[in-house]
Amino acid sequence: MTLTGSVEESTESRQPLFQPAFSSATTPARAQTEQPTKRASIGNTNMNRPATRTSFSLQRAKTSLLTPPRSIGPAPSFLQSMKSIIMASWLNVLLVCIPVSWALNFAMKDQHTLVFVFSFLAIIPLAKLLAFATDELSIRVGQTLAGLLNATLGNAVELIVAIIALVQCKLHIVQSSLIGSILSNLLLVLGMCFFAGGLRFSEQGFGAVATQLNSSLLTLSVIAVLLPAAFHMNVTTETDSDEGQDILKVSHGVALVLLFIYASYLFFQLYSHATLYTDDDAKPSTPYPKRGHRGTTIEEPQPDGDLERNKEEEDETPQMSLFTTIALLVIVTVFVAVTAEWLVDSIDGLTSSGAISEEFVGIILLPIVGNAAEHVTAVTVSVKDKLTLSLGVAVGSSIQIALFVIPFIITLGWILGKPLTLLFDPYESITLFLAVLTVNYCVQDGKSNWLEGMILMCLYVILCVTFWYYPGSDPSGLLNTCT
């Protein structure tokens, strides 16, 4: 639809404030004759007029924070809320692993493999319930606050696991798990979205402008990780006798800058340029043509846009009451924290036998715990031709980890006196750089297909194979000094 056409629709629905619909000298027939000319002139005028954005105001900020975009239906009863929780996902069958993991931790502490496996399986449904409660809470607030809630609680599991490992001085686990979360989201989750959507559509389109901006933010995070490594490689004990402490101070300063960038990114995404993160500018998807009996192509009917808009304007029906939603958030967070502590405690015993390395546990296994629920959501919506939403889950989660979780953990370690730096393992830094570079090439045209998804997934499998044999290293020598 052209701009003139959109202006015509808006002009039909309202009359100018400075002129009546029909003057005394103008008949309805004449008005109908002159109306297209007026519409054309209005359309041409608006095409030459620069777009304006409303200025910031407290009232607008209050509306975007607290006013839901759609009216909320009646809250369900307590029994209906409990039924919604039980039927939220098929992953809830794994909730039986919670008491099993706790019992194993108290009764069989020396069985580290069993404790790790059942704690690992127990956190997966808890992460899904946490996302479910977050979505229920988000529909009751404005779009800005909803986005902030999703950004904060979306990586709550990774944040909790990282904090517990930080307190226990398992700094290498902290670094590898955070890098692994970014790799898992960018390669495995995004690759599965491209592949699953490509099985149904020949090509899928998404918002290229927002995606390229997110790629720039990811590139910035990679630079923040590579610069301390370059600092370490070009400094010797002769030029800097206190290299470790200098890298620690550099990491603290860079972490504060990254947190500021993340706050600016939230304001940009949720408030000033929120329209960039919708499907409006996405390229249309191309379905596979269906062949008739004689080789003729049968075109599938396109969905009715007006019908979909009417569906979007319907009332939002909550699945839980507000009290049940908040209670579920608190209870699930406590369960995640306790179960994650058993999980982290069992890592040393699991890796002491040498059958599996600490590097593989941190960079491959632990990210699956927090990202499993996001994997299911992203792949499901990509099959429904909502690839922009899938990118928001995969790439957006990677940005949250790179620009918020990592600098927050660095700052928290600074407060607690833990020598956690941005000097990651060199091999981890290189793999992160290659992953971001590959994703940038795949999303630069604003379209995807199943082969691009296969490329990303195969790259992740290659990384899994290499990290299975990679022992890991501590280039700064500070991680082992934690007490």
Tab-separated table of C-alpha atoms in Angstrom:
chain	number	residue	atom	x	y	z
A	1	MET	CA	0.000	0.000	0.000
A	2	THR	CA	1.355	3.422	-0.965
A	3	LEU	CA	1.524	6.385	1.358
A	4	THR	CA	-1.209	8.167	-0.586
A	5	GLY	CA	-3.481	5.194	-0.186
A	6	SER	CA	-2.930	5.061	3.571
A	7	VAL	CA	-3.689	8.764	3.844
A	8	GLU	CA	-6.900	8.251	1.867
A	9	GLU	CA	-8.105	5.679	4.386
A	10	SER	CA	-7.351	7.916	7.330
A	11	THR	CA	-8.994	10.914	5.627
A	12	GLU	CA	-12.242	9.019	5.019
A	13	SER	CA	-12.657	8.253	8.705
A	14	ARG	CA	-12.574	11.862	9.935
A	15	GLN	CA	-13.529	15.393	8.784
A	16	PRO	CA	-11.237	18.423	9.103
A	17	LEU	CA	-11.793	20.505	12.205
A	18	PHE	CA	-11.687	23.784	10.318
A	19	GLN	CA	-14.288	22.957	7.645
A	20	PRO	CA	-17.759	21.375	7.775
A	21	ALA	CA	-18.463	18.235	5.804
A	22	PHE	CA	-20.625	20.132	3.279
A	23	SER	CA	-20.926	23.872	2.954
A	24	SER	CA	-24.165	25.561	1.979
A	25	ALA	CA	-22.918	26.101	-1.563
A	26	THR	CA	-21.672	22.568	-2.073
A	27	THR	CA	-23.916	19.650	-2.846
A	28	PRO	CA	-23.104	16.118	-1.758
A	29	ALA	CA	-22.565	15.072	-5.378
A	30	ARG	CA	-20.070	17.862	-5.930
A	31	ALA	CA	-18.351	17.001	-2.690
A	32	GLN	CA	-17.949	13.405	-3.803
A	33	THR	CA	-16.496	14.635	-7.118
A	34	GLU	CA	-13.970	16.922	-5.432
A	35	GLN	CA	-13.012	14.459	-2.703
A	36	PRO	CA	-10.406	12.434	-4.675
A	37	THR	CA	-8.664	15.638	-5.715
A	38	LYS	CA	-8.458	16.784	-2.137
A	39	ARG	CA	-7.184	13.379	-1.055
A	40	ALA	CA	-4.470	13.441	-3.687
A	41	SER	CA	-3.352	16.896	-2.650
A	42	ILE	CA	-3.280	15.872	0.983
A	43	GLY	CA	-1.292	12.753	0.122
A	44	ASN	CA	1.273	14.752	-1.873
A	45	THR	CA	1.600	17.261	0.951
A	46	ASN	CA	2.213	14.547	3.546
A	47	MET	CA	4.786	12.866	1.330
A	48	ASN	CA	6.920	16.006	1.362
A	49	ARG	CA	6.392	16.696	5.044
A	50	PRO	CA	9.100	15.296	7.365
A	51	ALA	CA	7.965	12.754	9.931
A	52	THR	CA	7.636	14.146	13.427
A	53	ARG	CA	7.890	12.300	16.728
A	54	THR	CA	6.031	13.383	19.822
A	55	SER	CA	8.228	14.899	22.492
A	56	PHE	CA	8.965	13.196	25.791
A	57	SER	CA	6.497	13.839	28.599
A	58	LEU	CA	5.805	12.341	31.993
A	59	GLN	CA	2.244	11.503	31.008
A	60	ARG	CA	3.421	9.622	27.916
A	61	ALA	CA	6.047	7.815	29.970
A	62	LYS	CA	3.420	6.849	32.557
A	63	THR	CA	1.145	5.558	29.820
A	64	SER	CA	3.861	3.477	28.177
A	65	LEU	CA	4.860	2.007	31.536
A	66	LEU	CA	1.542	1.253	33.217
A	67	THR	CA	-1.218	1.270	30.565
A	68	PRO	CA	-1.649	-2.071	28.767
A	69	PRO	CA	-1.889	-1.843	24.958
A	70	ARG	CA	-5.111	-3.874	24.997
A	71	SER	CA	-7.941	-4.112	27.503
A	72	ILE	CA	-7.626	-6.955	29.995
A	73	GLY	CA	-10.404	-9.481	30.415
A	74	PRO	CA	-11.659	-10.778	33.775
A	75	ALA	CA	-9.123	-12.598	35.911
A	76	PRO	CA	-9.647	-16.350	36.269
A	77	SER	CA	-10.295	-18.055	39.579
A	78	PHE	CA	-7.584	-19.704	41.656
A	79	LEU	CA	-8.473	-23.177	40.397
A	80	GLN	CA	-8.419	-22.002	36.785
A	81	SER	CA	-5.045	-20.355	37.406
A	82	MET	CA	-3.638	-23.579	38.819
A	83	LYS	CA	-4.968	-25.495	35.829
A	84	SER	CA	-3.245	-23.003	33.493
A	85	ILE	CA	0.039	-23.504	35.338
A	86	ILE	CA	-0.194	-27.298	35.099
A	87	MET	CA	-1.151	-27.210	31.408
A	88	ALA	CA	1.303	-24.417	30.487
A	89	SER	CA	3.774	-26.736	28.785
A	90	TRP	CA	4.575	-30.396	28.273
A	91	LEU	CA	7.916	-29.644	29.933
A	92	ASN	CA	6.077	-29.688	33.276
A	93	VAL	CA	6.463	-33.453	33.347
A	94	LEU	CA	10.093	-32.775	34.288
A	95	LEU	CA	8.994	-31.080	37.518
A	96	VAL	CA	9.204	-34.486	39.220
A	97	CYS	CA	12.982	-34.099	38.948
A	98	ILE	CA	12.937	-31.285	41.546
A	99	PRO	CA	12.277	-33.432	44.644
A	100	VAL	CA	14.477	-36.185	43.209
A	101	SER	CA	17.432	-33.791	42.798
A	102	TRP	CA	16.944	-32.399	46.290
A	103	ALA	CA	16.714	-35.888	47.808
A	104	LEU	CA	19.856	-37.004	45.988
A	105	ASN	CA	21.728	-33.923	47.160
A	106	PHE	CA	20.972	-34.657	50.832
A	107	ALA	CA	21.025	-38.456	50.803
A	108	MET	CA	23.717	-39.235	48.200
A	109	LYS	CA	26.069	-36.260	48.048
A	110	ASP	CA	28.875	-38.345	46.584
A	111	GLN	CA	26.765	-39.266	43.524
A	112	HIS	CA	27.668	-36.063	41.691
A	113	THR	CA	26.613	-37.292	38.263
A	114	LEU	CA	23.082	-38.157	39.400
A	115	VAL	CA	22.723	-34.866	41.253
A	116	PHE	CA	23.885	-32.933	38.200
A	117	VAL	CA	21.598	-34.783	35.777
A	118	PHE	CA	18.422	-34.435	37.842
A	119	SER	CA	19.169	-30.822	38.796
A	120	PHE	CA	19.819	-30.117	35.127
A	121	LEU	CA	16.453	-31.605	34.134
A	122	ALA	CA	14.629	-29.865	36.997
A	123	ILE	CA	15.673	-26.338	35.991
A	124	ILE	CA	14.350	-26.704	32.417
A	125	PRO	CA	10.607	-26.674	33.352
A	126	LEU	CA	11.263	-24.031	35.994
A	127	ALA	CA	12.693	-21.757	33.308
A	128	LYS	CA	9.573	-22.331	31.204
A	129	LEU	CA	7.274	-21.484	34.143
A	130	LEU	CA	9.311	-18.368	34.814
A	131	ALA	CA	8.796	-17.251	31.227
A	132	PHE	CA	5.084	-18.094	31.461
A	133	ALA	CA	4.649	-15.973	34.617
A	134	THR	CA	6.606	-13.129	33.040
A	135	ASP	CA	4.305	-13.108	30.002
A	136	GLU	CA	1.225	-13.077	32.240
A	137	LEU	CA	2.590	-10.128	34.192
A	138	SER	CA	3.580	-8.288	31.007
A	139	ILE	CA	0.037	-8.156	29.593
A	140	ARG	CA	-1.072	-6.144	32.634
A	141	VAL	CA	1.418	-3.299	32.147
A	142	GLY	CA	2.427	-0.988	29.327
A	143	GLN	CA	4.581	-2.005	26.404
A	144	THR	CA	7.701	-0.316	27.779
A	145	LEU	CA	7.496	-1.927	31.204
A	146	ALA	CA	6.538	-5.255	29.606
A	147	GLY	CA	9.655	-5.158	27.474
A	148	LEU	CA	11.744	-4.264	30.511
A	149	LEU	CA	10.296	-7.196	32.464
A	150	ASN	CA	11.015	-9.603	29.631
A	151	ALA	CA	14.532	-8.213	29.274
A	152	THR	CA	15.208	-8.543	33.009
A	153	LEU	CA	13.592	-11.925	33.692
A	154	GLY	CA	14.321	-13.469	30.296
A	155	ASN	CA	17.821	-14.510	31.359
A	156	ALA	CA	17.075	-14.965	35.054
A	157	VAL	CA	18.263	-18.582	35.073
A	158	GLU	CA	21.629	-17.736	33.511
A	159	LEU	CA	21.995	-14.836	35.941
A	160	ILE	CA	21.191	-16.994	38.981
A	161	VAL	CA	23.599	-19.745	37.919
A	162	ALA	CA	26.338	-17.163	37.261
A	163	ILE	CA	25.825	-15.484	40.656
A	164	ILE	CA	25.984	-18.816	42.511
A	165	ALA	CA	29.139	-19.822	40.642
A	166	LEU	CA	30.629	-16.387	41.351
A	167	VAL	CA	29.994	-16.682	45.087
A	168	GLN	CA	31.571	-20.168	45.075
A	169	CYS	CA	34.646	-18.774	43.243
A	170	LYS	CA	34.055	-20.926	40.152
A	171	LEU	CA	34.971	-18.024	37.918
A	172	HIS	CA	35.853	-20.132	34.900
A	173	ILE	CA	32.329	-21.622	34.997
A	174	VAL	CA	30.918	-18.083	35.123
A	175	GLN	CA	32.824	-16.981	32.033
A	176	SER	CA	32.266	-20.111	29.967
A	177	SER	CA	28.537	-20.366	30.787
A	178	LEU	CA	27.881	-16.770	29.701
A	179	ILE	CA	29.838	-17.158	26.462
A	180	GLY	CA	28.066	-20.462	25.887
A	181	SER	CA	24.648	-18.807	26.318
A	182	ILE	CA	25.465	-16.329	23.560
A	183	LEU	CA	26.739	-19.086	21.265
A	184	SER	CA	23.672	-21.225	21.953
A	185	ASN	CA	21.247	-18.402	21.160
A	186	LEU	CA	23.049	-17.180	18.050
A	187	LEU	CA	23.855	-20.535	16.453
A	188	LEU	CA	21.574	-23.241	17.823
A	189	VAL	CA	18.353	-21.316	18.527
A	190	LEU	CA	18.561	-18.997	15.519
A	191	GLY	CA	19.659	-21.863	13.276
A	192	MET	CA	16.710	-23.996	14.374
A	193	CYS	CA	14.349	-21.057	13.734
A	194	PHE	CA	15.681	-20.540	10.205
A	195	PHE	CA	15.594	-24.275	9.494
A	196	ALA	CA	12.103	-24.923	10.907
A	197	GLY	CA	10.639	-21.899	9.157
A	198	GLY	CA	12.451	-22.823	5.953
A	199	LEU	CA	10.722	-26.189	5.857
A	200	ARG	CA	7.411	-24.384	5.435
A	201	PHE	CA	8.461	-21.256	3.546
A	202	SER	CA	10.878	-20.911	0.664
A	203	GLU	CA	12.083	-17.604	2.141
A	204	GLN	CA	11.103	-15.765	5.288
A	205	GLY	CA	11.478	-12.035	5.820
A	206	PHE	CA	12.207	-10.097	8.989
A	207	GLY	CA	12.971	-6.550	10.033
A	208	ALA	CA	16.421	-5.991	8.576
A	209	VAL	CA	16.969	-2.541	10.132
A	210	ALA	CA	16.511	-3.703	13.719
A	211	THR	CA	18.475	-6.877	13.056
A	212	GLN	CA	21.447	-4.967	11.659
A	213	LEU	CA	21.352	-2.679	14.692
A	214	ASN	CA	21.377	-5.709	16.977
A	215	SER	CA	24.313	-7.102	15.008
A	216	SER	CA	26.193	-3.866	15.636
A	217	LEU	CA	25.546	-4.205	19.366
A	218	LEU	CA	26.798	-7.793	19.302
A	219	THR	CA	29.917	-6.672	17.442
A	220	LEU	CA	30.479	-4.062	20.149
A	221	SER	CA	30.241	-6.744	22.833
A	222	VAL	CA	32.788	-8.884	20.960
A	223	ILE	CA	35.159	-5.910	20.818
A	224	ALA	CA	34.763	-5.482	24.583
A	225	VAL	CA	35.811	-9.125	25.019
A	226	LEU	CA	38.710	-9.028	22.526
A	227	LEU	CA	40.336	-5.815	23.751
A	228	PRO	CA	41.434	-7.242	27.147
A	229	ALA	CA	42.881	-10.225	25.257
A	230	ALA	CA	44.823	-7.862	22.985
A	231	PHE	CA	45.961	-5.981	26.100
A	232	HIS	CA	47.235	-9.238	27.598
A	233	MET	CA	49.056	-10.340	24.440
A	234	ASN	CA	50.915	-7.055	23.977
A	235	VAL	CA	51.995	-6.505	27.571
A	236	THR	CA	54.905	-8.274	29.247
A	237	THR	CA	56.152	-8.292	32.818
A	238	GLU	CA	58.866	-5.835	31.785
A	239	THR	CA	56.445	-3.231	30.416
A	240	ASP	CA	53.746	-3.803	33.062
A	241	SER	CA	54.682	-5.676	36.211
A	242	ASP	CA	51.103	-5.489	37.533
A	243	GLU	CA	49.328	-6.688	34.397
A	244	GLY	CA	46.636	-8.733	36.162
A	245	GLN	CA	45.390	-5.845	38.275
A	246	ASP	CA	45.450	-3.498	35.294
A	247	ILE	CA	43.284	-5.912	33.283
A	248	LEU	CA	40.928	-6.122	36.268
A	249	LYS	CA	40.599	-2.333	36.372
A	250	VAL	CA	40.063	-2.174	32.608
A	251	SER	CA	37.315	-4.777	32.936
A	252	HIS	CA	35.548	-2.757	35.632
A	253	GLY	CA	35.590	0.386	33.517
A	254	VAL	CA	34.407	-1.382	30.355
A	255	ALA	CA	31.619	-3.124	32.312
A	256	LEU	CA	30.203	0.233	33.436
A	257	VAL	CA	30.254	1.501	29.851
A	258	LEU	CA	28.456	-1.639	28.620
A	259	LEU	CA	25.753	-1.191	31.258
A	260	PHE	CA	25.224	2.373	30.058
A	261	ILE	CA	24.960	1.149	26.458
A	262	TYR	CA	22.402	-1.456	27.537
A	263	ALA	CA	20.282	1.197	29.256
A	264	SER	CA	20.419	3.304	26.078
A	265	TYR	CA	19.473	0.240	24.015
A	266	LEU	CA	16.427	-0.380	26.216
A	267	PHE	CA	15.258	3.220	25.804
A	268	PHE	CA	15.781	2.967	22.046
A	269	GLN	CA	14.014	-0.381	21.661
A	270	LEU	CA	11.139	0.094	24.077
A	271	TYR	CA	10.398	3.794	23.712
A	272	SER	CA	11.980	6.052	21.104
A	273	HIS	CA	12.163	3.579	18.162
A	274	ALA	CA	9.788	0.804	19.205
A	275	THR	CA	8.287	0.667	15.695
A	276	LEU	CA	11.558	-0.712	14.324
A	277	TYR	CA	11.011	-3.927	16.281
A	278	THR	CA	7.686	-4.845	14.676
A	279	ASP	CA	6.875	-6.832	11.555
A	280	ASP	CA	5.779	-3.721	9.640
A	281	ASP	CA	9.030	-3.301	7.701
A	282	ALA	CA	9.694	-7.022	7.308
A	283	LYS	CA	9.954	-8.454	3.840
A	284	PRO	CA	7.035	-10.759	2.978
A	285	SER	CA	7.672	-14.473	3.264
A	286	THR	CA	7.543	-16.668	0.170
A	287	PRO	CA	5.737	-20.008	0.597
A	288	TYR	CA	6.625	-23.034	-1.470
A	289	PRO	CA	4.417	-23.210	-4.600
A	290	LYS	CA	2.065	-26.154	-4.775
A	291	ARG	CA	2.045	-28.113	-8.013
A	292	GLY	CA	-1.131	-29.372	-9.649
A	293	HIS	CA	-1.570	-32.683	-11.462
A	294	ARG	CA	-0.221	-31.266	-14.724
A	295	GLY	CA	2.563	-29.176	-13.270
A	296	THR	CA	0.470	-26.045	-12.830
A	297	THR	CA	1.274	-23.832	-9.873
A	298	ILE	CA	-1.472	-23.377	-7.284
A	299	GLU	CA	-1.190	-20.141	-5.334
A	300	GLU	CA	-2.117	-20.353	-1.673
A	301	PRO	CA	-4.541	-17.710	-0.404
A	302	GLN	CA	-2.873	-14.966	1.577
A	303	PRO	CA	-4.153	-14.226	5.089
A	304	ASP	CA	-6.646	-11.416	5.434
A	305	GLY	CA	-4.866	-8.474	7.028
A	306	ASP	CA	-8.092	-6.907	8.332
A	307	LEU	CA	-9.065	-10.167	10.012
A	308	GLU	CA	-5.683	-10.439	11.718
A	309	ARG	CA	-5.884	-6.839	12.882
A	310	ASN	CA	-9.317	-7.498	14.385
A	311	LYS	CA	-7.882	-10.487	16.243
A	312	GLU	CA	-5.083	-8.335	17.617
A	313	GLU	CA	-7.585	-5.737	18.839
A	314	GLU	CA	-9.543	-8.265	20.905
A	315	ASP	CA	-9.348	-8.204	24.680
A	316	GLU	CA	-6.372	-9.899	26.291
A	317	THR	CA	-7.577	-12.821	28.393
A	318	PRO	CA	-5.230	-13.585	31.301
A	319	GLN	CA	-4.618	-17.212	32.209
A	320	MET	CA	-3.753	-16.434	35.830
A	321	SER	CA	-4.819	-13.878	38.400
A	322	LEU	CA	-2.357	-11.169	39.387
A	323	PHE	CA	-1.774	-12.663	42.836
A	324	THR	CA	-1.126	-16.126	41.378
A	325	THR	CA	1.251	-14.651	38.786
A	326	ILE	CA	3.377	-12.832	41.367
A	327	ALA	CA	3.335	-15.853	43.689
A	328	LEU	CA	4.459	-18.105	40.844
A	329	LEU	CA	7.318	-15.728	39.983
A	330	VAL	CA	8.570	-15.732	43.577
A	331	ILE	CA	8.202	-19.488	44.113
A	332	VAL	CA	9.834	-20.443	40.808
A	333	THR	CA	12.736	-18.034	41.401
A	334	VAL	CA	13.387	-19.610	44.814
A	335	PHE	CA	13.228	-23.121	43.352
A	336	VAL	CA	15.617	-22.134	40.548
A	337	ALA	CA	18.089	-20.623	43.025
A	338	VAL	CA	18.103	-23.698	45.279
A	339	THR	CA	18.255	-26.235	42.450
A	340	ALA	CA	20.961	-24.228	40.641
A	341	GLU	CA	23.064	-24.342	43.804
A	342	TRP	CA	22.917	-28.150	43.805
A	343	LEU	CA	23.774	-28.063	40.106
A	344	VAL	CA	26.858	-25.887	40.577
A	345	ASP	CA	27.968	-27.853	43.637
A	346	SER	CA	28.019	-31.090	41.654
A	347	ILE	CA	30.188	-29.766	38.799
A	348	ASP	CA	33.509	-30.391	40.540
A	349	GLY	CA	32.636	-34.007	41.293
A	350	LEU	CA	31.286	-34.512	37.795
A	351	THR	CA	34.463	-33.259	36.105
A	352	SER	CA	36.980	-34.726	38.574
A	353	SER	CA	36.870	-38.144	36.903
A	354	GLY	CA	38.062	-36.652	33.610
A	355	ALA	CA	35.212	-38.163	31.592
A	356	ILE	CA	33.873	-34.690	30.849
A	357	SER	CA	35.698	-31.377	31.047
A	358	GLU	CA	34.663	-28.328	33.015
A	359	GLU	CA	34.915	-26.308	29.801
A	360	PHE	CA	32.288	-28.474	28.058
A	361	VAL	CA	29.951	-28.306	31.054
A	362	GLY	CA	30.164	-24.530	31.224
A	363	ILE	CA	29.975	-23.608	27.555
A	364	ILE	CA	27.639	-26.333	26.217
A	365	LEU	CA	25.551	-27.977	28.976
A	366	LEU	CA	24.739	-25.110	31.341
A	367	PRO	CA	23.403	-22.786	28.573
A	368	ILE	CA	20.894	-25.473	27.587
A	369	VAL	CA	19.349	-25.240	31.064
A	370	GLY	CA	18.377	-21.597	30.749
A	371	ASN	CA	17.696	-21.549	27.006
A	372	ALA	CA	15.585	-24.686	26.589
A	373	ALA	CA	12.288	-22.850	27.096
A	374	GLU	CA	13.395	-20.078	24.725
A	375	HIS	CA	14.352	-22.712	22.129
A	376	VAL	CA	10.814	-24.085	22.075
A	377	THR	CA	9.197	-20.633	21.902
A	378	ALA	CA	11.450	-19.312	19.148
A	379	VAL	CA	11.075	-22.364	16.908
A	380	THR	CA	7.291	-22.451	17.396
A	381	VAL	CA	6.753	-18.848	16.336
A	382	SER	CA	9.140	-19.152	13.383
A	383	VAL	CA	6.974	-21.910	11.906
A	384	LYS	CA	4.013	-19.519	12.270
A	385	ASP	CA	5.881	-16.980	10.075
A	386	LYS	CA	6.769	-14.665	12.959
A	387	LEU	CA	10.483	-14.656	12.356
A	388	THR	CA	10.945	-11.140	13.738
A	389	LEU	CA	9.726	-12.426	17.097
A	390	SER	CA	12.097	-15.382	16.857
A	391	LEU	CA	14.988	-13.007	16.213
A	392	GLY	CA	13.875	-10.977	19.213
A	393	VAL	CA	14.138	-14.099	21.357
A	394	ALA	CA	17.450	-15.404	19.988
A	395	VAL	CA	19.419	-12.261	19.132
A	396	GLY	CA	17.731	-10.146	21.823
A	397	SER	CA	18.643	-12.674	24.495
A	398	SER	CA	22.253	-12.670	23.281
A	399	ILE	CA	22.368	-8.875	23.542
A	400	GLN	CA	20.967	-9.016	27.073
A	401	ILE	CA	23.688	-11.436	28.123
A	402	ALA	CA	26.482	-9.527	26.361
A	403	LEU	CA	25.483	-6.014	27.414
A	404	PHE	CA	23.753	-6.650	30.749
A	405	VAL	CA	24.464	-10.020	32.378
A	406	ILE	CA	28.225	-10.108	31.698
A	407	PRO	CA	28.966	-6.509	32.825
A	408	PHE	CA	26.584	-6.917	35.784
A	409	ILE	CA	28.434	-10.041	36.940
A	410	ILE	CA	31.770	-8.237	36.474
A	411	THR	CA	30.475	-5.331	38.583
A	412	LEU	CA	29.057	-7.696	41.219
A	413	GLY	CA	32.400	-9.488	41.397
A	414	TRP	CA	34.037	-6.087	41.882
A	415	ILE	CA	31.715	-5.412	44.819
A	416	LEU	CA	32.292	-8.865	46.343
A	417	GLY	CA	36.055	-8.704	45.823
A	418	LYS	CA	36.169	-11.505	43.234
A	419	PRO	CA	38.869	-11.195	40.504
A	420	LEU	CA	36.469	-11.697	37.574
A	421	THR	CA	37.630	-9.961	34.386
A	422	LEU	CA	36.595	-9.547	30.763
A	423	LEU	CA	39.731	-11.461	29.747
A	424	PHE	CA	38.032	-14.655	28.624
A	425	ASP	CA	39.702	-17.789	27.383
A	426	PRO	CA	41.255	-16.912	23.973
A	427	TYR	CA	39.568	-19.849	22.266
A	428	GLU	CA	36.167	-18.812	23.657
A	429	SER	CA	36.730	-15.251	22.449
A	430	ILE	CA	37.612	-16.446	18.938
A	431	THR	CA	34.529	-18.683	18.729
A	432	LEU	CA	32.329	-15.784	19.865
A	433	PHE	CA	33.817	-13.551	17.170
A	434	LEU	CA	33.295	-16.184	14.463
A	435	ALA	CA	29.704	-16.808	15.586
A	436	VAL	CA	28.784	-13.125	15.457
A	437	LEU	CA	30.503	-12.780	12.075
A	438	THR	CA	28.570	-15.743	10.634
A	439	VAL	CA	25.234	-14.477	11.966
A	440	ASN	CA	25.902	-11.026	10.493
A	441	TYR	CA	26.366	-12.570	7.047
A	442	CYS	CA	23.181	-14.624	7.397
A	443	VAL	CA	20.872	-11.745	8.423
A	444	GLN	CA	22.246	-8.902	6.332
A	445	ASP	CA	19.746	-9.392	3.473
A	446	GLY	CA	16.659	-9.461	5.715
A	447	LYS	CA	15.675	-12.947	4.487
A	448	SER	CA	16.306	-16.497	5.619
A	449	ASN	CA	15.990	-20.045	4.308
A	450	TRP	CA	16.554	-23.539	5.637
A	451	LEU	CA	20.159	-23.745	4.369
A	452	GLU	CA	21.209	-20.735	6.462
A	453	GLY	CA	19.683	-22.454	9.479
A	454	MET	CA	21.588	-25.633	8.652
A	455	ILE	CA	24.841	-23.642	8.434
A	456	LEU	CA	24.344	-22.109	11.885
A	457	MET	CA	23.409	-25.430	13.496
A	458	CYS	CA	26.356	-27.242	11.920
A	459	LEU	CA	28.731	-24.541	13.148
A	460	TYR	CA	27.385	-25.082	16.660
A	461	VAL	CA	27.944	-28.840	16.338
A	462	ILE	CA	31.535	-28.154	15.238
A	463	LEU	CA	32.043	-26.005	18.335
A	464	CYS	CA	30.588	-28.761	20.528
A	465	VAL	CA	33.087	-31.246	19.144
A	466	THR	CA	36.045	-28.926	19.679
A	467	PHE	CA	35.006	-27.936	23.210
A	468	TRP	CA	34.639	-31.597	24.158
A	469	TYR	CA	38.418	-31.922	23.823
A	470	TYR	CA	39.444	-28.368	24.748
A	471	PRO	CA	40.738	-28.216	28.354
A	472	GLY	CA	40.338	-24.457	28.876
A	473	SER	CA	42.852	-21.941	30.185
A	474	ASP	CA	43.276	-18.936	32.469
A	475	PRO	CA	45.417	-16.416	30.560
A	476	SER	CA	45.379	-13.764	33.296
A	477	GLY	CA	46.098	-16.157	36.164
A	478	LEU	CA	43.559	-14.308	38.312
A	479	LEU	CA	40.675	-16.769	38.222
A	480	ASN	CA	42.489	-19.312	40.391
A	481	THR	CA	43.312	-16.661	43.029
A	482	CYS	CA	39.654	-16.261	44.041
A	483	THR	CA	38.949	-16.947	47.699
